């Protein structure tokens, strides 16, 4: 079996060399020791083992392999650490012609966006940029801030960037791929950004990947973002993260706003830990970006109904991620830029200090919606709120300790006994047909292995095969049906990867394994990707192979369903006669599908008998 990307990197990279570039190491017996970079270490408490290829701090507890070290030291995700070390080791991240082509496409887009960034900056500094400079000054931006964020200008012409790019040797198709050019139905190609103050959008490493533009005219689209590209996905990028990173680590908190101008002005007034979403609500991927940097997230949205709704949606993200999120409430009609310009840094700091816990905020909004001044209204509010919290918490896989804390907080907040809150959470768990990792870890077991412990081997093989085919090529989606969705629900890690695959397919259409890996935000999902890819390494992506994989998964899902129904009948859970008949008929349907002489493609779609 082919080795995974992770295994190849661990074989070729010496952990002593990598750690030694960042920490002064001293030989001590068979190992090396040095000051731990992950806490305020005054005596060497970190050891590095060349034989085991691991590091361990005996003071703060940090430890793992070289990939984990790079993750912690550079504050990057697992896929990013893999990419960094792959380049160092000379390991190819792509494994075939499709991946190689995707890599070339990304490199072309990166070059085009980097060039465009400088083009827009030159425009702003030149004679044509006077109007844009005046607008920036009218909004309170200093020249230092303009330079710090690399702001630029797109003139009020249809082809300014297009003509300049052609002179620079950039092809039109690359400009389209980078989201810089648009072609209309009549075949005319023109600039996407026109008559706008341009805000370069960078990834966390500081590389330009997209743009946002604020209109300087009467365009009804006040703000315009680049479209989704192979480099840019707005649900996974936060504006200003590259500049705010150190401040966030220092403060232990991040302030999240909704607009470029809000973020830029707050940074200019001394709040260096500010970021902005890009026309989307706060997502799980955003929270994952900030998890290694910040203990608390402050949501500071506009003080209107849209801002309040955005803050309410963020509560669900907070529960799924178990992050500490607080909501900053501004005056009605006021945005963060208005606040800091009108009330000064002290006024905005006061608003931050008055921020409300996300759960308390959501409860106050729920209570307000049922506020009739009577006990019945409060009971309805409690019922709806507990249902919301239960669903969000279970979807996020709240651990036992976290659940105890959550139950205690909800009990105090609502004035409801802990037993009632606990029962609601447990009832919600029972209604969801999903398997979560066991609470007891097995020594040496990875996060992914824990998430599939106890599941049938046949189901694991079937799901990994289907996911491997989907991760490798968009062509495999032609065989996806309900059975695939039902199969992945048995593991939280399967579900997370399936959601990533759906997003990649919707955003890019055609994609490669590399595109999938770049969107995986944790080690368990990355491990699953490489394990699934290795499982299908010898298979092609023909319709026959994809259909056979789907049919096998459908059969495994059917057998699990039959087992559940049999247990329901034998255990008497069906209760009344009518329920028993219903269960028996469902069991018969499953058995008929499994034993049918029809081909798999027909078997699971065969019409039911009356």
mmCIF file with all atom_site columns, C-alpha atoms in Angstrom, residues 397-498:
data_model
loop_
_atom_site.group_PDB
_atom_site.id
_atom_site.type_symbol
_atom_site.label_atom_id
_atom_site.label_alt_id
_atom_site.label_comp_id
_atom_site.label_asym_id
_atom_site.label_entity_id
_atom_site.label_seq_id
_atom_site.pdbx_PDB_ins_code
_atom_site.Cartn_x
_atom_site.Cartn_y
_atom_site.Cartn_z
_atom_site.occupancy
_atom_site.B_iso_or_equiv
_atom_site.pdbx_formal_charge
_atom_site.auth_seq_id
_atom_site.auth_comp_id
_atom_site.auth_asym_id
_atom_site.auth_atom_id
_atom_site.pdbx_PDB_model_num
ATOM 1   C CA . UNK A 1 397 ? -19.761 16.932 19.928  1.00 0.00 ? 397 UNK A CA 1
ATOM 2   C CA . UNK A 1 398 ? -19.565 18.557 23.360  1.00 0.00 ? 398 UNK A CA 1
ATOM 3   C CA . UNK A 1 399 ? -17.325 16.458 25.591  1.00 0.00 ? 399 UNK A CA 1
ATOM 4   C CA . UNK A 1 400 ? -18.505 15.219 29.041  1.00 0.00 ? 400 UNK A CA 1
ATOM 5   C CA . UNK A 1 401 ? -16.769 18.007 30.979  1.00 0.00 ? 401 UNK A CA 1
ATOM 6   C CA . UNK A 1 402 ? -17.981 20.625 28.539  1.00 0.00 ? 402 UNK A CA 1
ATOM 7   C CA . UNK A 1 403 ? -21.515 19.280 28.813  1.00 0.00 ? 403 UNK A CA 1
ATOM 8   C CA . UNK A 1 404 ? -21.462 19.509 32.598  1.00 0.00 ? 404 UNK A CA 1
ATOM 9   C CA . UNK A 1 405 ? -20.340 23.124 32.385  1.00 0.00 ? 405 UNK A CA 1
ATOM 10  C CA . UNK A 1 406 ? -22.958 23.891 29.739  1.00 0.00 ? 406 UNK A CA 1
ATOM 11  C CA . UNK A 1 407 ? -25.725 22.292 31.793  1.00 0.00 ? 407 UNK A CA 1
ATOM 12  C CA . UNK A 1 408 ? -24.706 24.328 34.833  1.00 0.00 ? 408 UNK A CA 1
ATOM 13  C CA . UNK A 1 409 ? -24.627 27.584 32.885  1.00 0.00 ? 409 UNK A CA 1
ATOM 14  C CA . UNK A 1 410 ? -28.015 26.949 31.271  1.00 0.00 ? 410 UNK A CA 1
ATOM 15  C CA . UNK A 1 411 ? -29.559 25.967 34.574  1.00 0.00 ? 411 UNK A CA 1
ATOM 16  C CA . UNK A 1 412 ? -28.428 29.218 36.191  1.00 0.00 ? 412 UNK A CA 1
ATOM 17  C CA . UNK A 1 413 ? -29.398 31.293 33.175  1.00 0.00 ? 413 UNK A CA 1
ATOM 18  C CA . UNK A 1 414 ? -32.896 29.880 32.728  1.00 0.00 ? 414 UNK A CA 1
ATOM 19  C CA . UNK A 1 415 ? -33.769 29.021 36.296  1.00 0.00 ? 415 UNK A CA 1
ATOM 20  C CA . UNK A 1 416 ? -34.408 25.442 35.156  1.00 0.00 ? 416 UNK A CA 1
ATOM 21  C CA . UNK A 1 417 ? -33.193 22.412 37.168  1.00 0.00 ? 417 UNK A CA 1
ATOM 22  C CA . UNK A 1 418 ? -29.999 20.809 35.908  1.00 0.00 ? 418 UNK A CA 1
ATOM 23  C CA . UNK A 1 419 ? -31.769 17.470 35.555  1.00 0.00 ? 419 UNK A CA 1
ATOM 24  C CA . UNK A 1 420 ? -34.248 18.952 33.081  1.00 0.00 ? 420 UNK A CA 1
ATOM 25  C CA . UNK A 1 421 ? -31.507 20.588 31.015  1.00 0.00 ? 421 UNK A CA 1
ATOM 26  C CA . UNK A 1 422 ? -29.472 17.377 31.032  1.00 0.00 ? 422 UNK A CA 1
ATOM 27  C CA . UNK A 1 423 ? -32.464 15.290 29.931  1.00 0.00 ? 423 UNK A CA 1
ATOM 28  C CA . UNK A 1 424 ? -33.093 17.614 26.980  1.00 0.00 ? 424 UNK A CA 1
ATOM 29  C CA . UNK A 1 425 ? -29.505 17.266 25.786  1.00 0.00 ? 425 UNK A CA 1
ATOM 30  C CA . UNK A 1 426 ? -29.625 13.480 26.142  1.00 0.00 ? 426 UNK A CA 1
ATOM 31  C CA . UNK A 1 427 ? -32.960 13.252 24.347  1.00 0.00 ? 427 UNK A CA 1
ATOM 32  C CA . UNK A 1 428 ? -31.545 15.268 21.472  1.00 0.00 ? 428 UNK A CA 1
ATOM 33  C CA . UNK A 1 429 ? -28.593 12.894 21.289  1.00 0.00 ? 429 UNK A CA 1
ATOM 34  C CA . UNK A 1 430 ? -30.867 9.891  21.030  1.00 0.00 ? 430 UNK A CA 1
ATOM 35  C CA . UNK A 1 431 ? -32.799 11.432 18.144  1.00 0.00 ? 431 UNK A CA 1
ATOM 36  C CA . UNK A 1 432 ? -29.680 12.003 16.097  1.00 0.00 ? 432 UNK A CA 1
ATOM 37  C CA . UNK A 1 433 ? -28.379 8.991  14.239  1.00 0.00 ? 433 UNK A CA 1
ATOM 38  C CA . UNK A 1 434 ? -24.746 9.801  14.441  1.00 0.00 ? 434 UNK A CA 1
ATOM 39  C CA . UNK A 1 435 ? -21.850 8.123  16.186  1.00 0.00 ? 435 UNK A CA 1
ATOM 40  C CA . UNK A 1 436 ? -19.354 10.180 18.189  1.00 0.00 ? 436 UNK A CA 1
ATOM 41  C CA . UNK A 1 437 ? -15.915 9.142  19.372  1.00 0.00 ? 437 UNK A CA 1
ATOM 42  C CA . UNK A 1 438 ? -15.797 7.174  22.578  1.00 0.00 ? 438 UNK A CA 1
ATOM 43  C CA . UNK A 1 439 ? -15.058 9.208  25.671  1.00 0.00 ? 439 UNK A CA 1
ATOM 44  C CA . UNK A 1 440 ? -12.277 6.833  26.622  1.00 0.00 ? 440 UNK A CA 1
ATOM 45  C CA . UNK A 1 441 ? -9.184  7.093  24.459  1.00 0.00 ? 441 UNK A CA 1
ATOM 46  C CA . UNK A 1 442 ? -7.158  4.055  23.500  1.00 0.00 ? 442 UNK A CA 1
ATOM 47  C CA . UNK A 1 443 ? -3.384  4.361  23.835  1.00 0.00 ? 443 UNK A CA 1
ATOM 48  C CA . UNK A 1 444 ? -1.750  5.144  20.497  1.00 0.00 ? 444 UNK A CA 1
ATOM 49  C CA . UNK A 1 445 ? -5.102  5.684  18.785  1.00 0.00 ? 445 UNK A CA 1
ATOM 50  C CA . UNK A 1 446 ? -5.403  8.668  16.455  1.00 0.00 ? 446 UNK A CA 1
ATOM 51  C CA . UNK A 1 447 ? -8.321  11.069 16.475  1.00 0.00 ? 447 UNK A CA 1
ATOM 52  C CA . UNK A 1 448 ? -9.747  9.535  13.315  1.00 0.00 ? 448 UNK A CA 1
ATOM 53  C CA . UNK A 1 449 ? -9.372  5.980  14.598  1.00 0.00 ? 449 UNK A CA 1
ATOM 54  C CA . UNK A 1 450 ? -11.232 6.991  17.769  1.00 0.00 ? 450 UNK A CA 1
ATOM 55  C CA . UNK A 1 451 ? -14.068 8.412  15.664  1.00 0.00 ? 451 UNK A CA 1
ATOM 56  C CA . UNK A 1 452 ? -14.682 5.073  13.903  1.00 0.00 ? 452 UNK A CA 1
ATOM 57  C CA . UNK A 1 453 ? -14.034 2.705  16.826  1.00 0.00 ? 453 UNK A CA 1
ATOM 58  C CA . UNK A 1 454 ? -16.782 0.089  17.086  1.00 0.00 ? 454 UNK A CA 1
ATOM 59  C CA . UNK A 1 455 ? -18.139 0.593  13.575  1.00 0.00 ? 455 UNK A CA 1
ATOM 60  C CA . UNK A 1 456 ? -18.367 -2.435 11.245  1.00 0.00 ? 456 UNK A CA 1
ATOM 61  C CA . UNK A 1 457 ? -15.257 -2.999 9.138   1.00 0.00 ? 457 UNK A CA 1
ATOM 62  C CA . UNK A 1 458 ? -17.392 -3.329 6.009   1.00 0.00 ? 458 UNK A CA 1
ATOM 63  C CA . UNK A 1 459 ? -18.976 0.059  6.573   1.00 0.00 ? 459 UNK A CA 1
ATOM 64  C CA . UNK A 1 460 ? -15.581 1.681  7.189   1.00 0.00 ? 460 UNK A CA 1
ATOM 65  C CA . UNK A 1 461 ? -14.184 0.233  3.980   1.00 0.00 ? 461 UNK A CA 1
ATOM 66  C CA . UNK A 1 462 ? -17.247 1.266  1.970   1.00 0.00 ? 462 UNK A CA 1
ATOM 67  C CA . UNK A 1 463 ? -17.351 4.841  3.286   1.00 0.00 ? 463 UNK A CA 1
ATOM 68  C CA . UNK A 1 464 ? -13.611 5.404  2.905   1.00 0.00 ? 464 UNK A CA 1
ATOM 69  C CA . UNK A 1 465 ? -13.768 4.120  -0.674  1.00 0.00 ? 465 UNK A CA 1
ATOM 70  C CA . UNK A 1 466 ? -16.610 6.468  -1.620  1.00 0.00 ? 466 UNK A CA 1
ATOM 71  C CA . UNK A 1 467 ? -14.965 9.434  0.134   1.00 0.00 ? 467 UNK A CA 1
ATOM 72  C CA . UNK A 1 468 ? -11.658 8.615  -1.543  1.00 0.00 ? 468 UNK A CA 1
ATOM 73  C CA . UNK A 1 469 ? -13.281 8.664  -4.975  1.00 0.00 ? 469 UNK A CA 1
ATOM 74  C CA . UNK A 1 470 ? -15.092 11.925 -4.188  1.00 0.00 ? 470 UNK A CA 1
ATOM 75  C CA . UNK A 1 471 ? -11.907 13.542 -2.840  1.00 0.00 ? 471 UNK A CA 1
ATOM 76  C CA . UNK A 1 472 ? -10.003 12.667 -5.992  1.00 0.00 ? 472 UNK A CA 1
ATOM 77  C CA . UNK A 1 473 ? -12.433 13.705 -8.691  1.00 0.00 ? 473 UNK A CA 1
ATOM 78  C CA . UNK A 1 474 ? -15.703 15.576 -9.151  1.00 0.00 ? 474 UNK A CA 1
ATOM 79  C CA . UNK A 1 475 ? -16.774 12.833 -11.570 1.00 0.00 ? 475 UNK A CA 1
ATOM 80  C CA . UNK A 1 476 ? -17.617 10.587 -8.602  1.00 0.00 ? 476 UNK A CA 1
ATOM 81  C CA . UNK A 1 477 ? -20.555 12.821 -7.625  1.00 0.00 ? 477 UNK A CA 1
ATOM 82  C CA . UNK A 1 478 ? -22.647 11.266 -10.402 1.00 0.00 ? 478 UNK A CA 1
ATOM 83  C CA . UNK A 1 479 ? -23.058 8.161  -8.212  1.00 0.00 ? 479 UNK A CA 1
ATOM 84  C CA . UNK A 1 480 ? -23.924 9.937  -4.955  1.00 0.00 ? 480 UNK A CA 1
ATOM 85  C CA . UNK A 1 481 ? -27.379 9.290  -3.491  1.00 0.00 ? 481 UNK A CA 1
ATOM 86  C CA . UNK A 1 482 ? -29.086 9.211  -0.093  1.00 0.00 ? 482 UNK A CA 1
ATOM 87  C CA . UNK A 1 483 ? -27.166 6.096  0.932   1.00 0.00 ? 483 UNK A CA 1
ATOM 88  C CA . UNK A 1 484 ? -23.920 8.068  0.924   1.00 0.00 ? 484 UNK A CA 1
ATOM 89  C CA . UNK A 1 485 ? -25.371 10.717 3.215   1.00 0.00 ? 485 UNK A CA 1
ATOM 90  C CA . UNK A 1 486 ? -26.775 8.035  5.538   1.00 0.00 ? 486 UNK A CA 1
ATOM 91  C CA . UNK A 1 487 ? -23.438 6.229  5.602   1.00 0.00 ? 487 UNK A CA 1
ATOM 92  C CA . UNK A 1 488 ? -21.260 9.193  6.562   1.00 0.00 ? 488 UNK A CA 1
ATOM 93  C CA . UNK A 1 489 ? -23.617 10.096 9.423   1.00 0.00 ? 489 UNK A CA 1
ATOM 94  C CA . UNK A 1 490 ? -22.205 7.206  11.459  1.00 0.00 ? 490 UNK A CA 1
ATOM 95  C CA . UNK A 1 491 ? -18.977 9.106  12.167  1.00 0.00 ? 491 UNK A CA 1
ATOM 96  C CA . UNK A 1 492 ? -18.480 12.757 12.981  1.00 0.00 ? 492 UNK A CA 1
ATOM 97  C CA . UNK A 1 493 ? -15.201 12.784 11.008  1.00 0.00 ? 493 UNK A CA 1
ATOM 98  C CA . UNK A 1 494 ? -16.900 11.273 7.947   1.00 0.00 ? 494 UNK A CA 1
ATOM 99  C CA . UNK A 1 495 ? -19.590 13.941 8.189   1.00 0.00 ? 495 UNK A CA 1
ATOM 100 C CA . UNK A 1 496 ? -17.058 16.765 8.409   1.00 0.00 ? 496 UNK A CA 1
ATOM 101 C CA . UNK A 1 497 ? -15.113 15.565 5.365   1.00 0.00 ? 497 UNK A CA 1
ATOM 102 C CA . UNK A 1 498 ? -18.335 15.053 3.393   1.00 0.00 ? 498 UNK A CA 1
#
